Amino acid sequence: MGKDGKSCLTRCVHLLDHVIEPFMGSGVVFMNTNYSSYVLADTQPDLVSLLQIIQDEGVFFIDYCEELFCQENNTEEQYYRLRGLFNECTDKRLKAALFLYLNRHGYNGLCRFNSTGRYNVPFGDFKRPYFPRKELLLFHQKSQSVSVAQSDFRKTFAMAKPGDVIYCDPPYAPIITRQCFYYLYWCGI
Ligand SMILES: C[S@@+](CC[C@H](N)C(=O)[O-])C[C@H]1O[C@@H](n2cnc3c(N)ncnc32)[C@H](O)[C@@H]1O
Protein backbone atom coordinates (compact mmCIF):
# COMPACT_ATOMS: atom_id res chain seq x y z
CA MET A 1 0.00 0.00 0.00
CA GLY A 2 1.29 3.47 -0.84
CA LYS A 3 1.96 6.25 1.70
CA ASP A 4 -1.31 8.01 0.80
CA GLY A 5 -3.38 4.90 1.36
CA LYS A 6 -1.72 4.23 4.73
CA SER A 7 -2.13 7.73 6.12
CA CYS A 8 -5.70 7.95 4.85
CA LEU A 9 -6.53 4.66 6.54
CA THR A 10 -4.84 5.73 9.77
CA ARG A 11 -7.01 8.86 9.89
CA CYS A 12 -10.22 6.96 9.09
CA VAL A 13 -9.50 3.83 11.07
CA HIS A 14 -12.18 4.38 13.70
CA LEU A 15 -14.77 4.92 10.96
CA LEU A 16 -14.05 1.79 9.04
CA ASP A 17 -16.61 -0.95 8.90
CA HIS A 18 -17.75 -1.17 5.30
CA VAL A 19 -15.01 -0.31 2.80
CA ILE A 20 -15.57 0.32 -0.90
CA GLU A 21 -12.73 0.21 -3.43
CA PRO A 22 -14.29 1.51 -6.67
CA PHE A 23 -10.90 1.42 -8.48
CA MET A 24 -9.94 -1.99 -7.16
CA GLY A 25 -6.87 -2.84 -9.28
CA SER A 26 -5.26 -5.53 -7.17
CA GLY A 27 -7.28 -4.44 -4.11
CA VAL A 28 -4.37 -3.14 -2.09
CA VAL A 29 -6.53 -1.81 0.77
CA PHE A 30 -8.61 -4.96 0.88
CA MET A 31 -5.49 -7.14 0.91
CA ASN A 32 -3.87 -5.19 3.73
CA THR A 33 -6.76 -4.55 6.11
CA ASN A 34 -9.34 -6.54 8.00
CA TYR A 35 -12.65 -4.77 8.22
CA SER A 36 -16.14 -6.27 8.39
CA SER A 37 -17.14 -5.95 4.76
CA TYR A 38 -15.90 -4.76 1.41
CA VAL A 39 -17.13 -3.97 -2.07
CA LEU A 40 -14.45 -4.30 -4.75
CA ALA A 41 -15.14 -2.96 -8.23
CA ASP A 42 -13.27 -2.06 -11.39
CA THR A 43 -14.14 -1.62 -15.06
CA GLN A 44 -11.23 -3.69 -16.42
CA PRO A 45 -12.98 -6.89 -17.54
CA ASP A 46 -9.92 -9.18 -17.59
CA LEU A 47 -8.89 -8.13 -14.09
CA VAL A 48 -12.38 -8.62 -12.68
CA SER A 49 -12.74 -11.97 -14.41
CA LEU A 50 -9.35 -13.15 -13.06
CA LEU A 51 -10.21 -12.16 -9.50
CA GLN A 52 -13.69 -13.68 -9.68
CA ILE A 53 -12.26 -17.01 -10.85
CA ILE A 54 -9.66 -16.97 -8.05
CA GLN A 55 -12.47 -16.17 -5.62
CA ASP A 56 -14.53 -19.15 -6.87
CA GLU A 57 -11.89 -21.78 -7.57
CA GLY A 58 -8.93 -20.97 -5.32
CA VAL A 59 -6.07 -23.43 -5.47
CA PHE A 60 -7.38 -25.34 -8.53
CA PHE A 61 -7.16 -22.25 -10.67
CA ILE A 62 -3.94 -21.05 -9.01
CA ASP A 63 -2.25 -24.36 -9.91
CA TYR A 64 -3.54 -23.99 -13.47
CA CYS A 65 -2.06 -20.48 -13.72
CA GLU A 66 1.29 -21.62 -12.34
CA GLU A 67 1.77 -23.98 -15.27
CA LEU A 68 2.29 -20.94 -17.50
CA PHE A 69 5.12 -19.70 -15.27
CA CYS A 70 7.72 -22.15 -16.57
CA GLN A 71 11.17 -21.43 -17.95
CA GLU A 72 10.08 -22.26 -21.54
CA ASN A 73 7.47 -19.51 -21.42
CA ASN A 74 9.97 -16.90 -20.31
CA THR A 75 11.32 -16.12 -23.77
CA GLU A 76 10.48 -13.29 -26.12
CA GLU A 77 9.11 -15.69 -28.71
CA GLN A 78 6.77 -17.49 -26.28
CA TYR A 79 5.67 -14.22 -24.70
CA TYR A 80 4.50 -12.81 -28.04
CA ARG A 81 2.83 -16.12 -28.94
CA LEU A 82 0.93 -16.16 -25.63
CA ARG A 83 0.10 -12.46 -25.94
CA GLY A 84 -1.43 -13.22 -29.37
CA LEU A 85 -3.34 -16.14 -27.84
CA PHE A 86 -4.69 -13.86 -25.11
CA ASN A 87 -5.88 -11.34 -27.70
CA GLU A 88 -7.81 -14.02 -29.60
CA CYS A 89 -8.92 -16.11 -26.61
CA THR A 90 -12.60 -16.75 -25.89
CA ASP A 91 -12.09 -19.33 -23.09
CA LYS A 92 -12.66 -17.47 -19.81
CA ARG A 93 -10.29 -19.54 -17.65
CA LEU A 94 -7.44 -19.59 -20.15
CA LYS A 95 -7.81 -15.86 -20.82
CA ALA A 96 -7.67 -15.12 -17.08
CA ALA A 97 -4.56 -17.28 -16.61
CA LEU A 98 -2.91 -15.61 -19.62
CA PHE A 99 -3.76 -12.19 -18.19
CA LEU A 100 -1.84 -13.05 -15.03
CA TYR A 101 1.05 -14.48 -17.09
CA LEU A 102 1.22 -11.28 -19.19
CA ASN A 103 1.12 -9.07 -16.11
CA ARG A 104 4.16 -10.85 -14.66
CA HIS A 105 6.15 -11.34 -17.87
CA GLY A 106 5.39 -8.05 -19.63
CA TYR A 107 7.43 -4.87 -19.43
CA ASN A 108 7.43 -3.29 -15.98
CA GLY A 109 4.19 -4.93 -14.78
CA LEU A 110 2.32 -2.65 -17.15
CA CYS A 111 -1.19 -3.41 -18.38
CA ARG A 112 -2.00 -1.56 -21.59
CA PHE A 113 -4.36 -2.02 -24.51
CA ASN A 114 -4.31 -0.27 -27.87
CA SER A 115 -7.24 1.56 -29.45
CA THR A 116 -8.65 -1.68 -30.84
CA GLY A 117 -8.56 -3.32 -27.41
CA ARG A 118 -5.51 -5.52 -28.00
CA TYR A 119 -3.02 -6.04 -25.18
CA ASN A 120 0.21 -4.50 -26.47
CA VAL A 121 2.79 -4.51 -23.66
CA PRO A 122 6.25 -5.65 -24.85
CA PHE A 123 8.22 -8.53 -23.33
CA GLY A 124 9.60 -7.73 -19.86
CA ASP A 125 12.69 -9.93 -19.97
CA PHE A 126 12.68 -10.74 -16.25
CA LYS A 127 15.18 -13.32 -15.03
CA ARG A 128 12.64 -15.25 -12.98
CA PRO A 129 9.10 -13.84 -12.99
CA TYR A 130 7.48 -14.12 -9.57
CA PHE A 131 4.41 -16.31 -9.28
CA PRO A 132 2.22 -14.74 -6.58
CA ARG A 133 0.82 -17.99 -5.10
CA LYS A 134 0.75 -16.67 -1.53
CA GLU A 135 -1.04 -13.46 -2.55
CA LEU A 136 -3.56 -15.29 -4.75
CA LEU A 137 -4.38 -17.76 -1.99
CA LEU A 138 -4.81 -14.90 0.46
CA PHE A 139 -7.15 -13.17 -1.98
CA HIS A 140 -9.17 -16.38 -2.33
CA GLN A 141 -9.46 -16.81 1.44
CA LYS A 142 -10.28 -13.18 2.21
CA SER A 143 -12.74 -12.71 -0.65
CA GLN A 144 -15.22 -15.45 0.23
CA SER A 145 -17.89 -13.06 1.47
CA VAL A 146 -16.89 -10.07 -0.62
CA SER A 147 -18.53 -8.64 -3.73
CA VAL A 148 -16.13 -8.36 -6.69
CA ALA A 149 -17.87 -6.60 -9.54
CA GLN A 150 -17.21 -5.14 -12.95
CA SER A 151 -18.60 -1.67 -12.45
CA ASP A 152 -17.91 1.94 -13.30
CA PHE A 153 -17.00 4.02 -10.25
CA ARG A 154 -20.17 6.15 -10.63
CA LYS A 155 -22.34 3.09 -10.23
CA THR A 156 -20.21 1.84 -7.32
CA PHE A 157 -20.42 5.24 -5.58
CA ALA A 158 -24.20 5.07 -5.85
CA MET A 159 -24.17 1.93 -3.69
CA ALA A 160 -22.52 3.71 -0.75
CA LYS A 161 -24.47 4.29 2.44
CA PRO A 162 -23.81 6.81 5.23
CA GLY A 163 -20.80 5.68 7.25
CA ASP A 164 -19.17 3.72 4.41
CA VAL A 165 -15.57 4.52 3.57
CA ILE A 166 -14.65 4.83 -0.11
CA TYR A 167 -10.96 4.46 -0.95
CA CYS A 168 -10.24 5.98 -4.36
CA ASP A 169 -7.13 5.33 -6.38
CA PRO A 170 -8.18 6.35 -9.89
CA PRO A 171 -6.09 5.75 -13.02
CA TYR A 172 -3.58 8.24 -14.33
CA ALA A 173 -4.57 10.02 -17.54
CA PRO A 174 -2.93 8.34 -20.54
CA ILE A 175 0.11 10.15 -21.90
CA ILE A 176 -0.70 9.27 -25.53
CA THR A 177 -4.49 9.11 -25.74
CA ARG A 178 -4.40 8.24 -29.45
CA GLN A 179 -2.68 4.94 -28.73
CA CYS A 180 -3.92 3.94 -25.32
CA PHE A 181 -7.51 3.04 -24.97
CA TYR A 182 -6.65 1.65 -21.58
CA TYR A 183 -3.71 2.21 -19.33
CA LEU A 184 -3.06 1.08 -15.82
CA TYR A 185 -0.19 -0.08 -13.72
CA TRP A 186 -1.23 -3.19 -11.91
CA CYS A 187 1.17 -3.50 -9.05
CA GLY A 188 -0.48 -5.44 -6.25
CA ILE A 189 -1.09 -9.16 -6.73
C1 LIG B 1 -4.37 3.21 -10.19
S1 LIG B 1 -5.31 1.73 -10.49
C2 LIG B 1 -5.82 1.23 -8.91
C3 LIG B 1 -4.74 0.50 -8.17
C4 LIG B 1 -5.23 -0.16 -6.93
N1 LIG B 1 -5.32 0.74 -5.81
C5 LIG B 1 -4.40 -1.38 -6.56
O1 LIG B 1 -4.47 -1.82 -5.44
O2 LIG B 1 -3.72 -1.95 -7.41
C6 LIG B 1 -6.79 2.37 -11.19
C7 LIG B 1 -7.83 1.32 -11.50
O3 LIG B 1 -9.03 1.99 -11.92
C8 LIG B 1 -9.67 1.19 -12.89
N2 LIG B 1 -10.60 2.05 -13.64
C9 LIG B 1 -10.38 2.85 -14.71
N3 LIG B 1 -11.47 3.52 -15.06
C10 LIG B 1 -12.44 3.15 -14.18
C11 LIG B 1 -13.81 3.50 -14.01
N4 LIG B 1 -14.40 4.39 -14.83
N5 LIG B 1 -14.51 2.94 -13.01
C12 LIG B 1 -13.91 2.04 -12.18
N6 LIG B 1 -12.62 1.65 -12.29
C13 LIG B 1 -11.89 2.20 -13.28
C14 LIG B 1 -8.53 0.61 -13.71
O4 LIG B 1 -8.93 -0.58 -14.37
C15 LIG B 1 -7.48 0.35 -12.62
O5 LIG B 1 -7.54 -0.96 -12.14
Coordinates of C-alpha atoms and ligand atoms in Angstrom, one line a residue:
M1 CA 0.0 0.0 0.0
G2 CA 1.3 3.5 -0.8
K3 CA 2.0 6.2 1.7
D4 CA -1.3 8.0 0.8
G5 CA -3.4 4.9 1.4
K6 CA -1.7 4.2 4.7
S7 CA -2.1 7.7 6.1
C8 CA -5.7 7.9 4.8
L9 CA -6.5 4.7 6.5
T10 CA -4.8 5.7 9.8
R11 CA -7.0 8.9 9.9
C12 CA -10.2 7.0 9.1
V13 CA -9.5 3.8 11.1
H14 CA -12.2 4.4 13.7
L15 CA -14.8 4.9 11.0
L16 CA -14.1 1.8 9.0
D17 CA -16.6 -0.9 8.9
H18 CA -17.8 -1.2 5.3
V19 CA -15.0 -0.3 2.8
I20 CA -15.6 0.3 -0.9
E21 CA -12.7 0.2 -3.4
P22 CA -14.3 1.5 -6.7
F23 CA -10.9 1.4 -8.5
M24 CA -9.9 -2.0 -7.2
G25 CA -6.9 -2.8 -9.3
S26 CA -5.3 -5.5 -7.2
G27 CA -7.3 -4.4 -4.1
V28 CA -4.4 -3.1 -2.1
V29 CA -6.5 -1.8 0.8
F30 CA -8.6 -5.0 0.9
M31 CA -5.5 -7.1 0.9
N32 CA -3.9 -5.2 3.7
T33 CA -6.8 -4.5 6.1
N34 CA -9.3 -6.5 8.0
Y35 CA -12.7 -4.8 8.2
S36 CA -16.1 -6.3 8.4
S37 CA -17.1 -6.0 4.8
Y38 CA -15.9 -4.8 1.4
V39 CA -17.1 -4.0 -2.1
L40 CA -14.4 -4.3 -4.8
A41 CA -15.1 -3.0 -8.2
D42 CA -13.3 -2.1 -11.4
T43 CA -14.1 -1.6 -15.1
Q44 CA -11.2 -3.7 -16.4
P45 CA -13.0 -6.9 -17.5
D46 CA -9.9 -9.2 -17.6
L47 CA -8.9 -8.1 -14.1
V48 CA -12.4 -8.6 -12.7
S49 CA -12.7 -12.0 -14.4
L50 CA -9.4 -13.1 -13.1
L51 CA -10.2 -12.2 -9.5
Q52 CA -13.7 -13.7 -9.7
I53 CA -12.3 -17.0 -10.8
I54 CA -9.7 -17.0 -8.1
Q55 CA -12.5 -16.2 -5.6
D56 CA -14.5 -19.2 -6.9
E57 CA -11.9 -21.8 -7.6
G58 CA -8.9 -21.0 -5.3
V59 CA -6.1 -23.4 -5.5
F60 CA -7.4 -25.3 -8.5
F61 CA -7.2 -22.3 -10.7
I62 CA -3.9 -21.0 -9.0
D63 CA -2.2 -24.4 -9.9
Y64 CA -3.5 -24.0 -13.5
C65 CA -2.1 -20.5 -13.7
E66 CA 1.3 -21.6 -12.3
E67 CA 1.8 -24.0 -15.3
L68 CA 2.3 -20.9 -17.5
F69 CA 5.1 -19.7 -15.3
C70 CA 7.7 -22.2 -16.6
Q71 CA 11.2 -21.4 -18.0
E72 CA 10.1 -22.3 -21.5
N73 CA 7.5 -19.5 -21.4
N74 CA 10.0 -16.9 -20.3
T75 CA 11.3 -16.1 -23.8
E76 CA 10.5 -13.3 -26.1
E77 CA 9.1 -15.7 -28.7
Q78 CA 6.8 -17.5 -26.3
Y79 CA 5.7 -14.2 -24.7
Y80 CA 4.5 -12.8 -28.0
R81 CA 2.8 -16.1 -28.9
L82 CA 0.9 -16.2 -25.6
R83 CA 0.1 -12.5 -25.9
G84 CA -1.4 -13.2 -29.4
L85 CA -3.3 -16.1 -27.8
F86 CA -4.7 -13.9 -25.1
N87 CA -5.9 -11.3 -27.7
E88 CA -7.8 -14.0 -29.6
C89 CA -8.9 -16.1 -26.6
T90 CA -12.6 -16.8 -25.9
D91 CA -12.1 -19.3 -23.1
K92 CA -12.7 -17.5 -19.8
R93 CA -10.3 -19.5 -17.6
L94 CA -7.4 -19.6 -20.1
K95 CA -7.8 -15.9 -20.8
A96 CA -7.7 -15.1 -17.1
A97 CA -4.6 -17.3 -16.6
L98 CA -2.9 -15.6 -19.6
F99 CA -3.8 -12.2 -18.2
L100 CA -1.8 -13.1 -15.0
Y101 CA 1.0 -14.5 -17.1
L102 CA 1.2 -11.3 -19.2
N103 CA 1.1 -9.1 -16.1
R104 CA 4.2 -10.8 -14.7
H105 CA 6.1 -11.3 -17.9
G106 CA 5.4 -8.0 -19.6
Y107 CA 7.4 -4.9 -19.4
N108 CA 7.4 -3.3 -16.0
G109 CA 4.2 -4.9 -14.8
L110 CA 2.3 -2.6 -17.2
C111 CA -1.2 -3.4 -18.4
R112 CA -2.0 -1.6 -21.6
F113 CA -4.4 -2.0 -24.5
N114 CA -4.3 -0.3 -27.9
S115 CA -7.2 1.6 -29.5
T116 CA -8.7 -1.7 -30.8
G117 CA -8.6 -3.3 -27.4
R118 CA -5.5 -5.5 -28.0
Y119 CA -3.0 -6.0 -25.2
N120 CA 0.2 -4.5 -26.5
V121 CA 2.8 -4.5 -23.7
P122 CA 6.2 -5.7 -24.8
F123 CA 8.2 -8.5 -23.3
G124 CA 9.6 -7.7 -19.9
D125 CA 12.7 -9.9 -20.0
F126 CA 12.7 -10.7 -16.2
K127 CA 15.2 -13.3 -15.0
R128 CA 12.6 -15.3 -13.0
P129 CA 9.1 -13.8 -13.0
Y130 CA 7.5 -14.1 -9.6
F131 CA 4.4 -16.3 -9.3
P132 CA 2.2 -14.7 -6.6
R133 CA 0.8 -18.0 -5.1
K134 CA 0.8 -16.7 -1.5
E135 CA -1.0 -13.5 -2.6
L136 CA -3.6 -15.3 -4.8
L137 CA -4.4 -17.8 -2.0
L138 CA -4.8 -14.9 0.5
F139 CA -7.1 -13.2 -2.0
H140 CA -9.2 -16.4 -2.3
Q141 CA -9.5 -16.8 1.4
K142 CA -10.3 -13.2 2.2
S143 CA -12.7 -12.7 -0.6
Q144 CA -15.2 -15.4 0.2
S145 CA -17.9 -13.1 1.5
V146 CA -16.9 -10.1 -0.6
S147 CA -18.5 -8.6 -3.7
V148 CA -16.1 -8.4 -6.7
A149 CA -17.9 -6.6 -9.5
Q150 CA -17.2 -5.1 -12.9
S151 CA -18.6 -1.7 -12.5
D152 CA -17.9 1.9 -13.3
F153 CA -17.0 4.0 -10.3
R154 CA -20.2 6.2 -10.6
K155 CA -22.3 3.1 -10.2
T156 CA -20.2 1.8 -7.3
F157 CA -20.4 5.2 -5.6
A158 CA -24.2 5.1 -5.9
M159 CA -24.2 1.9 -3.7
A160 CA -22.5 3.7 -0.8
K161 CA -24.5 4.3 2.4
P162 CA -23.8 6.8 5.2
G163 CA -20.8 5.7 7.2
D164 CA -19.2 3.7 4.4
V165 CA -15.6 4.5 3.6
I166 CA -14.7 4.8 -0.1
Y167 CA -11.0 4.5 -0.9
C168 CA -10.2 6.0 -4.4
D169 CA -7.1 5.3 -6.4
P170 CA -8.2 6.4 -9.9
P171 CA -6.1 5.7 -13.0
Y172 CA -3.6 8.2 -14.3
A173 CA -4.6 10.0 -17.5
P174 CA -2.9 8.3 -20.5
I175 CA 0.1 10.2 -21.9
I176 CA -0.7 9.3 -25.5
T177 CA -4.5 9.1 -25.7
R178 CA -4.4 8.2 -29.4
Q179 CA -2.7 4.9 -28.7
C180 CA -3.9 3.9 -25.3
F181 CA -7.5 3.0 -25.0
Y182 CA -6.7 1.6 -21.6
Y183 CA -3.7 2.2 -19.3
L184 CA -3.1 1.1 -15.8
Y185 CA -0.2 -0.1 -13.7
W186 CA -1.2 -3.2 -11.9
C187 CA 1.2 -3.5 -9.1
G188 CA -0.5 -5.4 -6.3
I189 CA -1.1 -9.2 -6.7
Ligands
LIG1 C1 -4.4 3.2 -10.2 S1 -5.3 1.7 -10.5 C2 -5.8 1.2 -8.9 C3 -4.7 0.5 -8.2 C4 -5.2 -0.2 -6.9 N1 -5.3 0.7 -5.8 C5 -4.4 -1.4 -6.6 O1 -4.5 -1.8 -5.4 O2 -3.7 -1.9 -7.4 C6 -6.8 2.4 -11.2 C7 -7.8 1.3 -11.5 O3 -9.0 2.0 -11.9 C8 -9.7 1.2 -12.9 N2 -10.6 2.0 -13.6 C9 -10.4 2.8 -14.7 N3 -11.5 3.5 -15.1 C10 -12.4 3.1 -14.2 C11 -13.8 3.5 -14.0 N4 -14.4 4.4 -14.8 N5 -14.5 2.9 -13.0 C12 -13.9 2.0 -12.2 N6 -12.6 1.7 -12.3 C13 -11.9 2.2 -13.3 C14 -8.5 0.6 -13.7 O4 -8.9 -0.6 -14.4 C15 -7.5 0.4 -12.6 O5 -7.5 -1.0 -12.1

